[in-house]
Each structure stands twice: as structure tokens, then as C-alpha cells.
PDB file of C-alpha atoms in Angstrom:
ATOM      1  CA  MET A 162       0.066  -0.257  -0.067  1.00 42.00           C
ATOM      2  CA  SER A 163       2.898   1.944   0.388  1.00 44.00           C
ATOM      3  CA  LYS A 164       2.796   4.812  -1.956  1.00 49.00           C
ATOM      4  CA  ASN A 165       6.534   6.379  -1.029  1.00 49.00           C
ATOM      5  CA  PHE A 166       5.058  10.147  -1.275  1.00 51.00           C
ATOM      6  CA  LYS A 167       7.604  12.689  -2.537  1.00 50.00           C
ATOM      7  CA  ASN A 168       8.498  15.882  -0.473  1.00 48.00           C
ATOM      8  CA  ASP A 169       5.754  17.766  -2.987  1.00 51.00           C
ATOM      9  CA  GLU A 170       3.650  15.453  -3.672  1.00 64.00           C
ATOM     10  CA  GLU A 171       1.076  14.636   0.096  1.00 90.00           C
ATOM     11  CA  LEU A 172      -2.387  15.226  -1.704  1.00 93.00           C
ATOM     12  CA  THR A 173      -2.739  13.862  -5.184  1.00 94.00           C
ATOM     13  CA  VAL A 174      -5.927  13.730  -6.555  1.00 94.00           C
ATOM     14  CA  ARG A 175      -6.747  11.298  -9.038  1.00 94.00           C
ATOM     15  CA  VAL A 176     -10.729  11.470 -11.400  1.00 93.00           C
ATOM     16  CA  VAL A 177     -11.504   7.603 -11.652  1.00 94.00           C
ATOM     17  CA  SER A 178     -14.495   9.263 -13.462  1.00 93.00           C
ATOM     18  CA  ASP A 179     -17.479  10.799 -13.622  1.00 91.00           C
ATOM     19  CA  GLU A 180     -18.974   9.996 -10.710  1.00 94.00           C
ATOM     20  CA  GLU A 181     -15.173   8.447  -8.988  1.00 96.00           C
ATOM     21  CA  ILE A 182     -12.640  10.689  -7.419  1.00 96.00           C
ATOM     22  CA  HIS A 183      -9.423   8.838  -5.057  1.00 97.00           C
ATOM     23  CA  MET A 184      -7.309  10.891  -3.337  1.00 97.00           C
ATOM     24  CA  SER A 185      -4.281   9.747  -1.091  1.00 96.00           C
ATOM     25  CA  MET A 186      -2.942  12.629   1.368  1.00 96.00           C
ATOM     26  CA  LEU A 187       0.184  11.980   4.262  1.00 96.00           C
ATOM     27  CA  ALA A 188      -1.476  12.517   7.759  1.00 95.00           C
ATOM     28  CA  VAL A 189      -1.160  16.137   8.197  1.00 94.00           C
ATOM     29  CA  GLY A 190      -3.835  18.500   9.025  1.00 94.00           C
ATOM     30  CA  LYS A 191      -2.822  20.840   6.481  1.00 93.00           C
ATOM     31  CA  LEU A 192      -3.997  18.951   3.945  1.00 95.00           C
ATOM     32  CA  ILE A 193      -8.106  18.824   5.803  1.00 96.00           C
ATOM     33  CA  LYS A 194      -8.749  21.911   3.776  1.00 95.00           C
ATOM     34  CA  PRO A 195      -7.731  20.820   0.491  1.00 95.00           C
ATOM     35  CA  ILE A 196      -9.640  17.688   1.100  1.00 96.00           C
ATOM     36  CA  ARG A 197     -12.737  20.150   2.083  1.00 97.00           C
ATOM     37  CA  GLU A 198     -11.999  21.640  -1.432  1.00 96.00           C
ATOM     38  CA  GLN A 199     -12.138  18.931  -3.481  1.00 96.00           C
ATOM     39  CA  LEU A 200     -15.158  17.026  -1.966  1.00 97.00           C
ATOM     40  CA  TYR A 201     -17.327  20.878  -2.735  1.00 97.00           C
ATOM     41  CA  GLU A 202     -15.797  20.335  -6.328  1.00 95.00           C
ATOM     42  CA  PHE A 203     -17.113  17.330  -6.601  1.00 96.00           C
ATOM     43  CA  ALA A 204     -20.600  17.217  -4.697  1.00 97.00           C
ATOM     44  CA  SER A 205     -21.899  20.100  -6.525  1.00 95.00           C
ATOM     45  CA  GLY A 206     -21.162  19.267  -9.434  1.00 92.00           C
ATOM     46  CA  ARG A 207     -23.509  16.414  -8.442  1.00 94.00           C
ATOM     47  CA  GLY A 208     -26.552  17.660  -7.508  1.00 94.00           C
ATOM     48  CA  PHE A 209     -25.770  18.296  -3.255  1.00 97.00           C
ATOM     49  CA  SER A 210     -27.180  21.665  -1.935  1.00 95.00           C
ATOM     50  CA  ASP A 211     -24.061  23.674  -0.284  1.00 94.00           C
ATOM     51  CA  ASP A 212     -26.069  22.727   3.436  1.00 93.00           C
ATOM     52  CA  GLN A 213     -25.502  19.012   2.988  1.00 96.00           C
ATOM     53  CA  ILE A 214     -21.904  19.478   1.400  1.00 97.00           C
ATOM     54  CA  TYR A 215     -21.028  21.993   4.362  1.00 96.00           C
ATOM     55  CA  GLU A 216     -22.085  18.024   6.589  1.00 97.00           C
ATOM     56  CA  ILE A 217     -19.700  15.965   3.931  1.00 98.00           C
ATOM     57  CA  GLN A 218     -16.799  18.265   4.355  1.00 98.00           C
ATOM     58  CA  LEU A 219     -17.403  18.537   8.371  1.00 97.00           C
ATOM     59  CA  ALA A 220     -18.019  14.703   8.907  1.00 98.00           C
ATOM     60  CA  VAL A 221     -14.386  14.317   6.815  1.00 98.00           C
ATOM     61  CA  ASN A 222     -12.599  16.941   8.357  1.00 98.00           C
ATOM     62  CA  GLU A 223     -13.684  15.081  11.744  1.00 96.00           C
ATOM     63  CA  ALA A 224     -12.445  11.755  10.017  1.00 97.00           C
ATOM     64  CA  LEU A 225      -9.547  13.048   8.794  1.00 97.00           C
ATOM     65  CA  ALA A 226      -8.336  14.880  12.689  1.00 95.00           C
ATOM     66  CA  ASN A 227      -9.397  11.581  14.151  1.00 94.00           C
ATOM     67  CA  ILE A 228      -6.924   9.524  11.825  1.00 96.00           C
ATOM     68  CA  ILE A 229      -4.169  11.934  12.579  1.00 95.00           C
ATOM     69  CA  LYS A 230      -4.578  12.348  16.045  1.00 92.00           C
ATOM     70  CA  HIS A 231      -5.654   9.120  17.309  1.00 91.00           C
ATOM     71  CA  GLY A 232      -4.368   6.779  14.770  1.00 93.00           C
ATOM     72  CA  TYR A 233      -1.255   7.767  13.428  1.00 95.00           C
ATOM     73  CA  LYS A 234      -1.293   9.819  16.797  1.00 91.00           C
ATOM     74  CA  GLY A 235       0.960  12.594  14.925  1.00 85.00           C
ATOM     75  CA  GLU A 236       3.786  10.715  12.913  1.00 88.00           C
ATOM     76  CA  LYS A 237       3.067  12.667   9.843  1.00 84.00           C
ATOM     77  CA  ARG A 238       4.047  10.079   7.065  1.00 89.00           C
ATOM     78  CA  GLY A 239       1.560   7.668   7.973  1.00 95.00           C
ATOM     79  CA  GLU A 240      -0.978   7.685   4.839  1.00 96.00           C
ATOM     80  CA  ILE A 241      -4.354   7.777   4.586  1.00 97.00           C
ATOM     81  CA  GLU A 242      -6.647   6.694   1.058  1.00 97.00           C
ATOM     82  CA  LEU A 243     -10.531   8.512   0.406  1.00 98.00           C
ATOM     83  CA  SER A 244     -12.258   7.620  -2.489  1.00 98.00           C
ATOM     84  CA  ALA A 245     -15.628   9.353  -3.198  1.00 98.00           C
ATOM     85  CA  GLU A 246     -18.408   7.802  -5.187  1.00 97.00           C
ATOM     86  CA  THR A 247     -21.863   8.633  -6.297  1.00 97.00           C
ATOM     87  CA  ASN A 248     -24.150   5.102  -6.937  1.00 96.00           C
ATOM     88  CA  ARG A 249     -26.635   5.338  -9.927  1.00 94.00           C
ATOM     89  CA  PHE A 250     -29.551   7.255  -7.532  1.00 95.00           C
ATOM     90  CA  GLY A 251     -27.036  10.060  -6.708  1.00 95.00           C
ATOM     91  CA  ASP A 252     -26.305   9.131  -3.630  1.00 97.00           C
ATOM     92  CA  LEU A 253     -22.735   9.709  -2.102  1.00 98.00           C
ATOM     93  CA  GLU A 254     -20.461   7.228  -0.392  1.00 98.00           C
ATOM     94  CA  ILE A 255     -16.987   7.968   1.226  1.00 98.00           C
ATOM     95  CA  ALA A 256     -14.595   5.710   2.084  1.00 98.00           C
ATOM     96  CA  ILE A 257     -11.627   6.707   4.359  1.00 98.00           C
ATOM     97  CA  GLN A 258      -8.760   3.914   4.919  1.00 98.00           C
ATOM     98  CA  ASP A 259      -5.739   4.486   7.307  1.00 97.00           C
ATOM     99  CA  PHE A 260      -3.193   1.803   8.011  1.00 97.00           C
ATOM    100  CA  ALA A 261      -2.621   2.571  11.765  1.00 95.00           C
ATOM    101  CA  GLU A 262      -3.510   0.776  14.432  1.00 91.00           C
ATOM    102  CA  LYS A 263      -7.228  -0.327  14.034  1.00 91.00           C
ATOM    103  CA  VAL A 264     -10.008   1.552  16.045  1.00 88.00           C
ATOM    104  CA  ASP A 265     -11.287  -0.001  19.177  1.00 86.00           C
ATOM    105  CA  LEU A 266     -14.941  -0.435  18.770  1.00 85.00           C
ATOM    106  CA  ALA A 267     -15.616  -0.452  21.989  1.00 81.00           C
ATOM    107  CA  LYS A 268     -13.978   2.856  22.926  1.00 79.00           C
ATOM    108  CA  LEU A 269     -15.327   4.999  19.841  1.00 79.00           C
ATOM    109  CA  VAL A 270     -18.190   6.195  21.763  1.00 70.00           C
ATOM    110  CA  SER A 271     -20.047   9.365  20.691  1.00 69.00           C
ATOM    111  CA  ARG A 272     -20.289  12.437  23.630  1.00 67.00           C
ATOM    112  CA  ASP A 273     -22.607  13.201  25.780  1.00 67.00           C
ATOM    113  CA  LEU A 274     -23.705  16.875  24.929  1.00 65.00           C
ATOM    114  CA  GLU A 275     -24.778  17.666  28.475  1.00 68.00           C
ATOM    115  CA  ASP A 276     -21.028  17.052  29.816  1.00 70.00           C
ATOM    116  CA  VAL A 277     -19.614  20.033  27.851  1.00 68.00           C
ATOM    117  CA  GLN A 278     -15.970  19.496  27.040  1.00 70.00           C
ATOM    118  CA  ASP A 279     -13.293  20.992  25.056  1.00 65.00           C
ATOM    119  CA  SER A 280     -12.682  17.745  22.527  1.00 68.00           C
ATOM    120  CA  GLY A 281     -13.952  14.793  21.777  1.00 75.00           C
ATOM    121  CA  LEU A 282     -16.666  15.583  19.391  1.00 87.00           C
ATOM    122  CA  GLY A 283     -15.893  14.889  16.462  1.00 91.00           C
ATOM    123  CA  VAL A 284     -17.494  10.884  16.608  1.00 91.00           C
ATOM    124  CA  TYR A 285     -20.583  12.554  17.174  1.00 91.00           C
ATOM    125  CA  LEU A 286     -20.795  15.121  14.798  1.00 94.00           C
ATOM    126  CA  ILE A 287     -20.001  12.277  11.869  1.00 96.00           C
ATOM    127  CA  ASN A 288     -22.510   9.914  13.506  1.00 94.00           C
ATOM    128  CA  ASN A 289     -24.962  12.978  13.412  1.00 94.00           C
ATOM    129  CA  LEU A 290     -23.760  14.700   9.787  1.00 96.00           C
ATOM    130  CA  MET A 291     -23.795  11.409   7.393  1.00 97.00           C
ATOM    131  CA  ASP A 292     -27.073   8.859   7.069  1.00 98.00           C
ATOM    132  CA  GLU A 293     -25.000   5.940   7.266  1.00 98.00           C
ATOM    133  CA  VAL A 294     -21.308   5.324   8.928  1.00 97.00           C
ATOM    134  CA  GLU A 295     -19.795   2.086   9.163  1.00 97.00           C
ATOM    135  CA  TYR A 296     -16.373   1.112  10.500  1.00 96.00           C
ATOM    136  CA  ASP A 297     -14.874  -2.315   8.359  1.00 96.00           C
ATOM    137  CA  LEU A 298     -11.945  -3.596  10.136  1.00 95.00           C
ATOM    138  CA  SER A 299     -11.694  -6.989   7.637  1.00 95.00           C
ATOM    139  CA  ARG A 300      -8.487  -5.799   6.234  1.00 92.00           C
ATOM    140  CA  GLU A 301      -5.279  -7.004   7.639  1.00 90.00           C
ATOM    141  CA  LYS A 302      -4.270  -3.125   8.541  1.00 91.00           C
ATOM    142  CA  GLY A 303      -5.922  -0.222   9.454  1.00 96.00           C
ATOM    143  CA  THR A 304      -9.593   1.113   9.758  1.00 97.00           C
ATOM    144  CA  ARG A 305     -11.636   2.025   6.658  1.00 97.00           C
ATOM    145  CA  LEU A 306     -14.405   4.431   7.771  1.00 98.00           C
ATOM    146  CA  ILE A 307     -17.242   4.186   5.155  1.00 98.00           C
ATOM    147  CA  LEU A 308     -20.096   7.573   4.921  1.00 98.00           C
ATOM    148  CA  LYS A 309     -23.068   7.516   3.195  1.00 98.00           C
ATOM    149  CA  LYS A 310     -25.227  10.450   2.506  1.00 98.00           C
ATOM    150  CA  LYS A 311     -28.373  10.595   0.055  1.00 97.00           C
ATOM    151  CA  LEU A 312     -28.664  13.170  -2.225  1.00 96.00           C
ATOM    152  CA  LYS A 313     -31.940  14.972  -1.322  1.00 86.00           C
ATOM    153  CA  GLN A 314     -33.996  15.959  -4.399  1.00 71.00           C
ATOM    154  CA  GLU A 315     -35.115  19.423  -3.856  1.00 63.00           C
TER     155      GLU A 315
ATOM    156  CA  MET B 171      -5.431  33.218  10.272  1.00 46.00           C
ATOM    157  CA  ASN B 172      -5.075  36.325  10.809  1.00 48.00           C
ATOM    158  CA  ASP B 173      -6.008  36.919  14.476  1.00 57.00           C
ATOM    159  CA  LEU B 174      -7.137  40.761  14.959  1.00 74.00           C
ATOM    160  CA  VAL B 175      -7.053  42.008  18.130  1.00 78.00           C
ATOM    161  CA  ALA B 176      -8.651  45.352  19.582  1.00 82.00           C
ATOM    162  CA  LYS B 177      -8.211  46.680  23.030  1.00 77.00           C
ATOM    163  CA  THR B 178     -10.688  49.425  24.057  1.00 77.00           C
ATOM    164  CA  ASN B 179     -10.930  50.531  27.843  1.00 71.00           C
ATOM    165  CA  ASP B 180     -14.213  48.087  28.408  1.00 74.00           C
ATOM    166  CA  ALA B 181     -13.023  44.677  26.865  1.00 89.00           C
ATOM    167  CA  THR B 182     -10.418  42.923  24.455  1.00 92.00           C
ATOM    168  CA  VAL B 183     -12.022  41.921  21.148  1.00 94.00           C
ATOM    169  CA  ILE B 184     -10.776  39.303  19.294  1.00 94.00           C
ATOM    170  CA  THR B 185     -11.641  39.740  15.432  1.00 94.00           C
ATOM    171  CA  LEU B 186     -11.058  36.138  13.327  1.00 94.00           C
ATOM    172  CA  GLN B 187     -11.358  34.918   9.886  1.00 93.00           C
ATOM    173  CA  GLY B 188     -11.553  32.906   7.077  1.00 93.00           C
ATOM    174  CA  GLU B 189     -11.544  28.988   8.273  1.00 94.00           C
ATOM    175  CA  LEU B 190     -10.565  27.810  11.956  1.00 94.00           C
ATOM    176  CA  ASP B 191      -9.644  24.027  11.753  1.00 94.00           C
ATOM    177  CA  VAL B 192      -7.509  21.367  13.708  1.00 92.00           C
ATOM    178  CA  ASN B 193      -4.673  23.039  11.571  1.00 91.00           C
ATOM    179  CA  ASN B 194      -5.074  26.779  12.447  1.00 90.00           C
ATOM    180  CA  VAL B 195      -6.156  25.840  15.793  1.00 91.00           C
ATOM    181  CA  GLU B 196      -2.889  26.459  18.100  1.00 91.00           C
ATOM    182  CA  ASP B 197      -3.041  30.524  16.797  1.00 89.00           C
ATOM    183  CA  LEU B 198      -6.703  30.923  18.124  1.00 90.00           C
ATOM    184  CA  LYS B 199      -5.235  28.830  21.566  1.00 92.00           C
ATOM    185  CA  THR B 200      -2.707  31.288  21.550  1.00 93.00           C
ATOM    186  CA  VAL B 201      -4.377  33.876  21.021  1.00 91.00           C
ATOM    187  CA  ILE B 202      -6.652  33.480  23.973  1.00 92.00           C
ATOM    188  CA  GLU B 203      -4.635  32.661  26.202  1.00 91.00           C
ATOM    189  CA  SER B 204      -2.445  34.988  26.043  1.00 91.00           C
ATOM    190  CA  GLU B 205      -5.175  37.613  26.390  1.00 89.00           C
ATOM    191  CA  LEU B 206      -6.233  35.353  29.519  1.00 89.00           C
ATOM    192  CA  SER B 207      -3.078  35.711  31.248  1.00 88.00           C
ATOM    193  CA  ASP B 208      -2.757  39.286  30.523  1.00 85.00           C
ATOM    194  CA  GLY B 209      -5.658  39.816  32.877  1.00 84.00           C
ATOM    195  CA  THR B 210      -8.076  40.333  30.527  1.00 85.00           C
ATOM    196  CA  GLY B 211     -11.740  40.397  32.344  1.00 91.00           C
ATOM    197  CA  LYS B 212     -13.835  40.777  29.098  1.00 94.00           C
ATOM    198  CA  ILE B 213     -13.236  38.794  26.449  1.00 95.00           C
ATOM    199  CA  LEU B 214     -15.379  39.221  22.701  1.00 96.00           C
ATOM    200  CA  ILE B 215     -14.836  36.758  19.976  1.00 96.00           C
ATOM    201  CA  ASP B 216     -15.699  38.268  16.764  1.00 96.00           C
ATOM    202  CA  LEU B 217     -17.242  35.406  14.333  1.00 97.00           C
ATOM    203  CA  ASN B 218     -18.460  37.797  11.912  1.00 96.00           C
ATOM    204  CA  LYS B 219     -15.552  37.095   9.618  1.00 95.00           C
ATOM    205  CA  VAL B 220     -15.457  32.879   9.614  1.00 96.00           C
ATOM    206  CA  THR B 221     -16.508  31.198   6.810  1.00 95.00           C
ATOM    207  CA  TYR B 222     -15.942  27.615   8.522  1.00 96.00           C
ATOM    208  CA  MET B 223     -15.205  25.855  11.787  1.00 96.00           C
ATOM    209  CA  ASP B 224     -14.308  22.345  13.034  1.00 96.00           C
ATOM    210  CA  SER B 225     -14.431  20.662  16.231  1.00 94.00           C
ATOM    211  CA  ALA B 226     -10.714  21.248  17.199  1.00 94.00           C
ATOM    212  CA  ALA B 227     -12.166  25.373  16.659  1.00 95.00           C
ATOM    213  CA  LEU B 228     -14.889  24.809  19.039  1.00 94.00           C
ATOM    214  CA  GLY B 229     -12.745  23.219  21.712  1.00 93.00           C
ATOM    215  CA  VAL B 230     -10.598  25.987  21.758  1.00 94.00           C
ATOM    216  CA  LEU B 231     -13.786  28.202  22.370  1.00 96.00           C
ATOM    217  CA  VAL B 232     -15.242  25.713  24.780  1.00 94.00           C
ATOM    218  CA  ALA B 233     -11.441  25.884  26.919  1.00 93.00           C
ATOM    219  CA  GLY B 234     -11.510  29.369  26.634  1.00 95.00           C
ATOM    220  CA  LEU B 235     -15.171  29.917  27.755  1.00 95.00           C
ATOM    221  CA  LYS B 236     -14.489  27.433  31.162  1.00 93.00           C
ATOM    222  CA  ARG B 237     -10.456  29.262  31.507  1.00 93.00           C
ATOM    223  CA  ALA B 238     -12.119  32.726  31.738  1.00 94.00           C
ATOM    224  CA  ARG B 239     -14.954  31.493  33.907  1.00 93.00           C
ATOM    225  CA  LEU B 240     -12.135  29.810  36.130  1.00 91.00           C
ATOM    226  CA  SER B 241     -10.981  33.524  36.788  1.00 91.00           C
ATOM    227  CA  ASN B 242     -13.899  35.425  36.886  1.00 93.00           C
ATOM    228  CA  ALA B 243     -13.745  36.872  33.050  1.00 94.00           C
ATOM    229  CA  GLN B 244     -16.072  37.444  30.862  1.00 96.00           C
ATOM    230  CA  PHE B 245     -16.018  35.479  27.540  1.00 97.00           C
ATOM    231  CA  LYS B 246     -18.728  36.495  24.631  1.00 97.00           C
ATOM    232  CA  LEU B 247     -19.033  35.301  20.700  1.00 98.00           C
ATOM    233  CA  ALA B 248     -20.709  37.566  18.506  1.00 98.00           C
ATOM    234  CA  ASN B 249     -21.774  37.267  14.669  1.00 98.00           C
ATOM    235  CA  VAL B 250     -22.486  33.299  15.139  1.00 97.00           C
ATOM    236  CA  LYS B 251     -24.037  32.945  11.637  1.00 95.00           C
ATOM    237  CA  GLY B 252     -24.231  30.399   8.286  1.00 93.00           C
ATOM    238  CA  ASN B 253     -21.883  27.301   8.506  1.00 92.00           C
ATOM    239  CA  VAL B 254     -20.453  28.442  11.983  1.00 95.00           C
ATOM    240  CA  GLU B 255     -23.962  28.577  13.541  1.00 95.00           C
ATOM    241  CA  ASN B 256     -24.978  25.270  12.186  1.00 94.00           C
ATOM    242  CA  ILE B 257     -21.953  23.703  14.145  1.00 95.00           C
ATOM    243  CA  PHE B 258     -23.208  25.377  17.346  1.00 95.00           C
ATOM    244  CA  LYS B 259     -26.473  23.883  17.059  1.00 93.00           C
ATOM    245  CA  LEU B 260     -25.164  20.342  16.001  1.00 92.00           C
ATOM    246  CA  THR B 261     -23.572  20.477  19.261  1.00 91.00           C
ATOM    247  CA  ARG B 262     -25.868  22.146  21.506  1.00 90.00           C
ATOM    248  CA  LEU B 263     -23.277  24.924  23.009  1.00 91.00           C
ATOM    249  CA  THR B 264     -25.563  27.765  21.859  1.00 91.00           C
ATOM    250  CA  LYS B 265     -26.522  27.278  25.085  1.00 89.00           C
ATOM    251  CA  PHE B 266     -23.498  27.182  26.823  1.00 92.00           C
ATOM    252  CA  PHE B 267     -22.001  30.447  25.802  1.00 96.00           C
ATOM    253  CA  GLU B 268     -23.305  34.381  26.023  1.00 97.00           C
ATOM    254  CA  ILE B 269     -23.751  34.865  22.008  1.00 97.00           C
ATOM    255  CA  TYR B 270     -24.875  38.584  20.688  1.00 98.00           C
ATOM    256  CA  ASN B 271     -26.076  39.451  16.926  1.00 97.00           C
ATOM    257  CA  SER B 272     -23.475  41.971  16.591  1.00 97.00           C
ATOM    258  CA  VAL B 273     -20.163  43.785  18.204  1.00 95.00           C
ATOM    259  CA  ASP B 274     -21.769  46.553  19.749  1.00 95.00           C
ATOM    260  CA  SER B 275     -24.599  44.410  21.001  1.00 96.00           C
ATOM    261  CA  ALA B 276     -21.983  42.086  23.050  1.00 95.00           C
ATOM    262  CA  MET B 277     -20.252  45.415  24.036  1.00 93.00           C
ATOM    263  CA  GLU B 278     -23.062  46.976  25.533  1.00 93.00           C
ATOM    264  CA  SER B 279     -23.690  43.897  27.513  1.00 93.00           C
ATOM    265  CA  PHE B 280     -20.169  43.815  29.549  1.00 91.00           C
TER     266      PHE B 280
END
């Protein structure tokens, strides 16, 4: 899976087809903004409203931030693969694969909002912003997070 | 992110702009902590020009408010709108902060 990223290739974007893009990134926070921008380009061209795109961007933002902080624990050479794909109904599926230690689902709890803390809101937001959230731990290494958003016809 | 800290006799206004996320949140943290350490009793964060905020940025504001309360300082927000308002509502933090529709109305409240 190693891509041997060069210094100037911290983020690569590959358009697979009209319905699918792939992105590879190193686990560094500064790449979250360009990923958000790529997702805006992709989703806005496929009928998603600005409100829905905001929700998608924030959910992916939170997922990537969690991988960088808790998965790779700041190790900047860690790799993350992200794909975004629409199906024949126009619904969006995003898969985020990391190669860090697998997520411990027992510890992955959504925050109690009554207990106001200054961290740990990410999982709560992901669960509330997307229509479906699934963690696939079946691969030899890492976690594959699958996020689904239905296209709302307005 | 360019922070603009304006001090008047009444309060310190921290004007933020652009997209606040996990990548630049340390700057925000430093500015707020610096003001609180200086003993500023009244802090207003103006979010008028902020177009996006993630939970890391939100966490810094929560930490700022908690720290302000410990030192009996006032910590208020102005112009929480658009995408920024969305994340406050999603996390139900609108009830945790004192939020005003404008800098003027917030300043009058101190």
C-alpha cells in the first residue's frame, strides 16, 4: 500500500470517472482544507446542496482529524486513502482508509453533549452529519470508515 | 489565519476570519490564552468573518470560556452565523456561550 510520497506530493487526487475520485494524503492537518475543497468540487457538480456539502465536508474533516491525532498519533508519514463515489441514485459514499492501529470500537463513543468538554466532539458530529456510518476492520491493517449521504432532491 | 486583537477600555475584541480548523487552531488557542493570562476581564470573540469551523476550533472556544470562568472573566461571542452557527447548533453549544448578534450589542452587555 505504500506510495512513497515525495515531499511535494503530500496530496494526490485522481479522477477515476464522472462518478468517482480517489485521493491519497499524508496524515497532516494542513491537507484537510484542500480535501474539503476537492469534496466541494465533487459534490456540487453532482446535485448536492451547499448545506449538504457542508455536512459532508465537516464529517470528513472530523474523521481525518481523528485519524491524524488518534490513529497516527501525529506521525506525519502515515498514509490515508479517500475515495468519493456516487451511485446510480446519486447518493454519495465516501471511504476513508488508514493504515494505523485499528480503531477500538468499544472505545469509540459518541459524546454526551450535556457534559461540555473541549475535545471529543468528532465522533458525535460524524454520526449526526451523515446518513450511514460504518467501520470496516476486516482488512489486515488499519480502519476503513464508510460514510454515506443520500442525495436530497429539492 | 490572521487574528486581530483590538483592546478598548471596556473589553478585548478578538476578530477572527477565514476557515478555522485543526490545522490553524493552535494560533487561536495562543491568542485567547495570551489575553486571559494578561488578566483581561472581558473578552469578545467576533466570528463575523469566519466561514468555517471544525470541532477542534470549537474546542478552543470551549476551553477559553472554561478558563475565563475560573478567573471570573467574561467570555462572549458575536456574529455566530451560517456554517459556524450550524456547528454550534449541532453540538448544542449555543446554550453554553453568551452569543450576540453584533459586536455593538455584545459590548453593551459587558
